PDB file of C-alpha atoms in Angstrom:
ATOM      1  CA  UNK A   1     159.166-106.104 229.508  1.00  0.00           C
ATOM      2  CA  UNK A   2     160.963-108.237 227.224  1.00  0.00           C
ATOM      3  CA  UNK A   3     160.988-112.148 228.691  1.00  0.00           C
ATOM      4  CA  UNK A   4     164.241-113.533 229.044  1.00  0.00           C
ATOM      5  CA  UNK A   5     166.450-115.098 226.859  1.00  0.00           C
ATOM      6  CA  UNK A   6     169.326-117.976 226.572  1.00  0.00           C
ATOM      7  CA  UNK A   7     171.056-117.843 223.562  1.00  0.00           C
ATOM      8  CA  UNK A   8     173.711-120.051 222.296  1.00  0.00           C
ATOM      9  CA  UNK A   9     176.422-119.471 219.090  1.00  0.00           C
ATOM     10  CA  UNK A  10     177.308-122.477 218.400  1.00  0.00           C
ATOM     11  CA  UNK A  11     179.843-121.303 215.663  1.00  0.00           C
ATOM     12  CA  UNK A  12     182.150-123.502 213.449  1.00  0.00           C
ATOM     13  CA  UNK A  13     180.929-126.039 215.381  1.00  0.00           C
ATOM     14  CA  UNK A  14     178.622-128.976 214.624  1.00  0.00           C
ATOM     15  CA  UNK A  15     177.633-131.118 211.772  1.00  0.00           C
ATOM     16  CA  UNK A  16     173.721-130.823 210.140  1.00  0.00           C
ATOM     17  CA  UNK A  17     173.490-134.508 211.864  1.00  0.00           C
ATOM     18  CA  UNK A  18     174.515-133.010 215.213  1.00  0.00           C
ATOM     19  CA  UNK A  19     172.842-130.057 215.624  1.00  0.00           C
ATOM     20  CA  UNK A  20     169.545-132.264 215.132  1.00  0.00           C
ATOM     21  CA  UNK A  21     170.274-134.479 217.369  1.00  0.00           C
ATOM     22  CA  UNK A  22     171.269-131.603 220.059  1.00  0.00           C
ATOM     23  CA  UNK A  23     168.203-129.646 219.049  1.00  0.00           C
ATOM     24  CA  UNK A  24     166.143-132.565 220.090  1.00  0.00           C
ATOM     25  CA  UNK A  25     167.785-133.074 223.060  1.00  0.00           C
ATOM     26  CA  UNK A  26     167.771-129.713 224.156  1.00  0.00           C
ATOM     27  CA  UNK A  27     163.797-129.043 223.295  1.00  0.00           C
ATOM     28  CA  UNK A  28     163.130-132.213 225.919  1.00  0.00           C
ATOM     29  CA  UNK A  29     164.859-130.530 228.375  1.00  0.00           C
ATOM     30  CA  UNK A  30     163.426-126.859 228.042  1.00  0.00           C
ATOM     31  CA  UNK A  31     160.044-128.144 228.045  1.00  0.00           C
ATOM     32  CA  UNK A  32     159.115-127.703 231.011  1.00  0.00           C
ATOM     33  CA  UNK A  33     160.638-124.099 231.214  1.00  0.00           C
ATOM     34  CA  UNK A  34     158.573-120.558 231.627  1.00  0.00           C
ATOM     35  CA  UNK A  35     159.227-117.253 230.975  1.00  0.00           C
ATOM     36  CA  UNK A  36     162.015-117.473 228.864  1.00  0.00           C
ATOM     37  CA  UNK A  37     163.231-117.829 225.483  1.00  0.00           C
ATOM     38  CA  UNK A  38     165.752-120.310 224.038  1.00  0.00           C
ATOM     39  CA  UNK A  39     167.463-119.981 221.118  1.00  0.00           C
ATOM     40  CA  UNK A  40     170.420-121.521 219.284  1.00  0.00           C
ATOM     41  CA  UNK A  41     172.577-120.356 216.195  1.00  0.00           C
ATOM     42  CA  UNK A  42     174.122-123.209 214.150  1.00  0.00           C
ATOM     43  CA  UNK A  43     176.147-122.891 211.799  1.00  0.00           C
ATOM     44  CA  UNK A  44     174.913-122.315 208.381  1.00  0.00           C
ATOM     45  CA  UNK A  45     174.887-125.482 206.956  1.00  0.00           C
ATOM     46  CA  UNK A  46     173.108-127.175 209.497  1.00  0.00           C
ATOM     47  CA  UNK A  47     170.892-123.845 209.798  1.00  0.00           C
ATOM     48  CA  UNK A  48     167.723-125.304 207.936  1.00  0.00           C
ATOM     49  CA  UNK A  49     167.742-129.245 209.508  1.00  0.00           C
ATOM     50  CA  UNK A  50     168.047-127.619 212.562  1.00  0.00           C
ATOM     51  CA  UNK A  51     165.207-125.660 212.316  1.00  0.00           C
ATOM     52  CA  UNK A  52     162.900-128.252 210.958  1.00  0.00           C
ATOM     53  CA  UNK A  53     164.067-130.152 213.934  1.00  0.00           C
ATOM     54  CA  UNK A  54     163.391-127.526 216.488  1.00  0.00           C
ATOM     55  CA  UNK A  55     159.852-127.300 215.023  1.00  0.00           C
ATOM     56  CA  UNK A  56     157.364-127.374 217.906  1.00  0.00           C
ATOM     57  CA  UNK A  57     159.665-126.815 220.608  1.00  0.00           C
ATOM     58  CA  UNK A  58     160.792-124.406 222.751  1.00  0.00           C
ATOM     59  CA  UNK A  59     163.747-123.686 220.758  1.00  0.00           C
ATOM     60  CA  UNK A  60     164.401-121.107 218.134  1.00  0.00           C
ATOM     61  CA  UNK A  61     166.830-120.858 215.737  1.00  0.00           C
ATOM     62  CA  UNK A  62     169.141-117.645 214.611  1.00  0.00           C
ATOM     63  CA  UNK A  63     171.471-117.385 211.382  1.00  0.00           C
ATOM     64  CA  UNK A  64     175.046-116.182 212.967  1.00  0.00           C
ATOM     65  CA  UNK A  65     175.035-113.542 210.473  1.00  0.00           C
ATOM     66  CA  UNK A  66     173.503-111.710 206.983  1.00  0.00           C
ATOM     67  CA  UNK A  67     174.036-110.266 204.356  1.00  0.00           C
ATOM     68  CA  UNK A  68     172.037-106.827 203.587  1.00  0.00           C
ATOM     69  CA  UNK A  69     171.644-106.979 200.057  1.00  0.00           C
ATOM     70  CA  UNK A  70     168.651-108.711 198.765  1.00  0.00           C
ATOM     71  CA  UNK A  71     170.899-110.909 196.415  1.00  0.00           C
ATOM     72  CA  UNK A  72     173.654-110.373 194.192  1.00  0.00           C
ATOM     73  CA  UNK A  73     177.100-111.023 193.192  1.00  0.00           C
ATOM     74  CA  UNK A  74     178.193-111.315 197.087  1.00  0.00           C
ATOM     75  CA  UNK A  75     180.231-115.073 197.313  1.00  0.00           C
ATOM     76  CA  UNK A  76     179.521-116.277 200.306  1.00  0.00           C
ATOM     77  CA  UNK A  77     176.312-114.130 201.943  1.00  0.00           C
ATOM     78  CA  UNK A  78     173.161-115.085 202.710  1.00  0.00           C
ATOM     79  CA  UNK A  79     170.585-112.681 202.663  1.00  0.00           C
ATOM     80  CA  UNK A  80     167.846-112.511 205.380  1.00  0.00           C
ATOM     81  CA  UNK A  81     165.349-114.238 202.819  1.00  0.00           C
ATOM     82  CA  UNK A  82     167.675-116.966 202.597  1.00  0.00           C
ATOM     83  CA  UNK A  83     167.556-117.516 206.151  1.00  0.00           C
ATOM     84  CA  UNK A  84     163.991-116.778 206.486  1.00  0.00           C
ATOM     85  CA  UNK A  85     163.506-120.218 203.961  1.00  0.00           C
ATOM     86  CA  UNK A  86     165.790-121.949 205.635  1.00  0.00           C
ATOM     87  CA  UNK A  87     163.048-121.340 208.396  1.00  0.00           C
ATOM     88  CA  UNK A  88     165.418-119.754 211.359  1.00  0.00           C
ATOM     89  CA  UNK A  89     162.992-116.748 212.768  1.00  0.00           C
ATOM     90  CA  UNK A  90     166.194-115.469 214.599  1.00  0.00           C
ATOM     91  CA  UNK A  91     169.777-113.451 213.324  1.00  0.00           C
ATOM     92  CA  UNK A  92     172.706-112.682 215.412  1.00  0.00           C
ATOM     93  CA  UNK A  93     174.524-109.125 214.145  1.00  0.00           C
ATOM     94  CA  UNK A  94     177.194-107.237 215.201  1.00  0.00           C
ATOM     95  CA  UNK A  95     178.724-110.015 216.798  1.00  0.00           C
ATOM     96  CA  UNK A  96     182.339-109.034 217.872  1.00  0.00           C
ATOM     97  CA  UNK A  97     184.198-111.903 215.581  1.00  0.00           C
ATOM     98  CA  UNK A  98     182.145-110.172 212.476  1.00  0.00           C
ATOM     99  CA  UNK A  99     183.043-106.753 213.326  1.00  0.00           C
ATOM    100  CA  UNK A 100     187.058-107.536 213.993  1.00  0.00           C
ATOM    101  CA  UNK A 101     188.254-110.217 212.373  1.00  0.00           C
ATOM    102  CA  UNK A 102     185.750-109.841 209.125  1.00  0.00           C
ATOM    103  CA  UNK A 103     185.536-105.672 209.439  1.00  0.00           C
ATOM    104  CA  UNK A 104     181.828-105.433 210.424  1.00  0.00           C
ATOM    105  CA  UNK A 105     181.528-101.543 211.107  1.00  0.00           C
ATOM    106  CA  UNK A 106     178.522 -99.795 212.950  1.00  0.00           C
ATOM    107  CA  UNK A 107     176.872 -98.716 209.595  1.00  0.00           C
ATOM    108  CA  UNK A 108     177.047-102.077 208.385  1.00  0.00           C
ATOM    109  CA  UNK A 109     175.362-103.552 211.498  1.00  0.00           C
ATOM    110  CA  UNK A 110     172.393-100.947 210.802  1.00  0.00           C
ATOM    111  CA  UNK A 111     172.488-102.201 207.399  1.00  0.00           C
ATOM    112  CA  UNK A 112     172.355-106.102 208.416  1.00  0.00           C
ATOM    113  CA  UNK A 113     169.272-104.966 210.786  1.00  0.00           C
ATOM    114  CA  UNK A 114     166.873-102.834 208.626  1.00  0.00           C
ATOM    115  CA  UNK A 115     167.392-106.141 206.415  1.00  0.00           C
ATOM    116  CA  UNK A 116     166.633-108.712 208.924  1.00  0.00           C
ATOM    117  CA  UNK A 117     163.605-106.419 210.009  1.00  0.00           C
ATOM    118  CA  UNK A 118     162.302-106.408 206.611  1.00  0.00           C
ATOM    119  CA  UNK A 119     162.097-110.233 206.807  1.00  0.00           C
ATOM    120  CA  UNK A 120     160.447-110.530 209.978  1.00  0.00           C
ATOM    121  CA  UNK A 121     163.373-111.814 211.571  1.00  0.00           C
ATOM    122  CA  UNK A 122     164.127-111.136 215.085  1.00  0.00           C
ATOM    123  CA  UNK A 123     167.631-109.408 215.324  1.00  0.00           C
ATOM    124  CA  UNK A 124     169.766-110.237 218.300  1.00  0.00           C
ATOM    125  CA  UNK A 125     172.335-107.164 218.300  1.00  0.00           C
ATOM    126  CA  UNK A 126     175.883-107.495 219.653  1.00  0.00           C
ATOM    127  CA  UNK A 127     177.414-104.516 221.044  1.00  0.00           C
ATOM    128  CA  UNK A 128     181.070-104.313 223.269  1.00  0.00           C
ATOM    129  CA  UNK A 129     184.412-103.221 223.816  1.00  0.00           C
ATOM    130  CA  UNK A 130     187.868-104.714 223.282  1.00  0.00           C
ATOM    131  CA  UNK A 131     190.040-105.032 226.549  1.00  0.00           C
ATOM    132  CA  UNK A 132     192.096-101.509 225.306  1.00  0.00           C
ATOM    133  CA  UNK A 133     189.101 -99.833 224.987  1.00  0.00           C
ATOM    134  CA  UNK A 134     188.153-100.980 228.592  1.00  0.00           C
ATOM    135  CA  UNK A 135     191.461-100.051 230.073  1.00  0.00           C
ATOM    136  CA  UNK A 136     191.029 -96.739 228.463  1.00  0.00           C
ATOM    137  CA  UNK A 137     187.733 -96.122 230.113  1.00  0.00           C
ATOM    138  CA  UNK A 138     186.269 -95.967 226.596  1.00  0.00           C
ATOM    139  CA  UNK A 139     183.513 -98.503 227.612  1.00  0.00           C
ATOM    140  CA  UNK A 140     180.412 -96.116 227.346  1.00  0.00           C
ATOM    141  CA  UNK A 141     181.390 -94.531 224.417  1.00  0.00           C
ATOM    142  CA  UNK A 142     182.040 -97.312 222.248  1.00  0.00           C
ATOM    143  CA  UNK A 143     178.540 -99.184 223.715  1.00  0.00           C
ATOM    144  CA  UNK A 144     176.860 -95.195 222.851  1.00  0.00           C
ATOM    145  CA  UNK A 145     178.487 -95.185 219.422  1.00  0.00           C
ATOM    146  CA  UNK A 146     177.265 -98.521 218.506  1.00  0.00           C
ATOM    147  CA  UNK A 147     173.882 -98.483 219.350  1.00  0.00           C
ATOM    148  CA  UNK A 148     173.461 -94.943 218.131  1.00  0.00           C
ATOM    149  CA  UNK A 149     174.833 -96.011 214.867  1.00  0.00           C
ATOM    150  CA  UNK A 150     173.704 -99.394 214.749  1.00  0.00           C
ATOM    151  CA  UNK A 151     169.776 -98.439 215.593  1.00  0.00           C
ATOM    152  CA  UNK A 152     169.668 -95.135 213.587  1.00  0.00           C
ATOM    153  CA  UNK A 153     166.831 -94.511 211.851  1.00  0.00           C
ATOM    154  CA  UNK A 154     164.706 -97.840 213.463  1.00  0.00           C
ATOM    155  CA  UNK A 155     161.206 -96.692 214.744  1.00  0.00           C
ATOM    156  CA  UNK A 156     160.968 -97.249 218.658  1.00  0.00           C
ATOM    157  CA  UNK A 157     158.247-100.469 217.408  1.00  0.00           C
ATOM    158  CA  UNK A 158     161.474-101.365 215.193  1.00  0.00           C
ATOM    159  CA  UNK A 159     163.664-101.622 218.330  1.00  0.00           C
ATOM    160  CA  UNK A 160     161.222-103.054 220.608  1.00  0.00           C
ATOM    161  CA  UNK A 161     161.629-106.408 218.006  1.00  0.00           C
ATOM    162  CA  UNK A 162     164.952-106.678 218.654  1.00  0.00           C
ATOM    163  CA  UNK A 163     167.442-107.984 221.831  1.00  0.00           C
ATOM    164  CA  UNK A 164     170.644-105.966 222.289  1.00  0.00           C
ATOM    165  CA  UNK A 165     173.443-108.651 223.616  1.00  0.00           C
ATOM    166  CA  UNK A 166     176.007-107.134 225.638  1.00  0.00           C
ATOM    167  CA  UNK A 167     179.556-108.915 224.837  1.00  0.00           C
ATOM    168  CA  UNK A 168     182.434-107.259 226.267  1.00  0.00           C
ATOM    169  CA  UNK A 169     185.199-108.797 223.879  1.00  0.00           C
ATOM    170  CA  UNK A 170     187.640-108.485 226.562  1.00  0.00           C
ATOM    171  CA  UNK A 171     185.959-111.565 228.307  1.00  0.00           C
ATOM    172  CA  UNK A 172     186.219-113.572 225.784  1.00  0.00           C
ATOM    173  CA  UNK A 173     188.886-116.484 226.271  1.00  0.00           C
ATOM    174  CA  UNK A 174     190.401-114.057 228.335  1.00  0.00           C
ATOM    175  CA  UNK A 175     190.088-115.396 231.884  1.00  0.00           C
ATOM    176  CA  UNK A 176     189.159-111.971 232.870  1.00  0.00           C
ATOM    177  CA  UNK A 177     185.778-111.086 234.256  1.00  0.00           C
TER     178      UNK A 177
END
């Protein structure tokens, strides 16, 4: 059974300077923690001093997103060597901000996680439904389709790498629980 695990996005949020100095902070303090895994997800210009500065502690460190072409013409991407070099061993995809406001689709997800598997990263895979799809008792369809699409084709020691992340987007900033 996979150990649990406290992740945190920290999004469009945080300088390079910052997220060292939280990174630091944060690895004193889940020190003396067992049996569970911490990671954080800075954003992508503070992605590589934050994970020379979580070196050695307790802390991982996950890109918010990739890319799944190797390189390219693609303004913008990062590819999941990029982020390997930058020394992150972590990748968030699917999360529900990619797939609505920048069109992330189910395919594409599958796409983003055969390439972070071919870098040794460890995927962290978002999968939810909006509040209408909720009120339309839709919820285990939409969670079926995207994990069906989203893992197709992985071998069952493929999946076992990766953490699925339930987030209902209806929760979000919603007040509703």
């Amino acid at each position: 059974m996979r150990r649990s695990l406290l992740a945190a996005n920290w999004k469009m949020h945080k300088t390079s300077a910052e997220s060292v100095a939280y990174v630091k902070s944060l690895g004193a303090l889940v020190q003396p923690l067992t049996g569970i895994d911490v990671v954080v997800a800075p954003p992508l210009t503070a992605l590589a001093a934050t994970a020379d500065a979580a070196r050695g502690l307790r802390v991982g460190v996950a890109a918010q997103n990739l890319y799944f072409e190797k390189q390219g013409a693609f303004t913008g991407e990062v590819s999941a060597a990029m982020i390997k070099d930058t020394g992150a061993g972590w990748v968030i995809i699917g999360h529900s901000e990619r797939r609505r406001l920048f069109g992330d689709t189910d395919e594409w997800v599958n796409r983003k996680l055969r390439a972070a598997l071919t870098e040794s990263l460890s995927p962290i895979v978002c999968v939810g439904e909006s509040l209408m799809e909720r009120e339309r008792g839709e919820t285990l369809a939409v969670l079926d389709r995207q994990v069906t699409v989203g893992l197709d084709g992985l071998t069952a020691d493929e999946i076992a790498t990766l953490v699925i992340a339930y987030e209902p987007v209806w929760a979000i900033g919603t007040g509703k629980n």
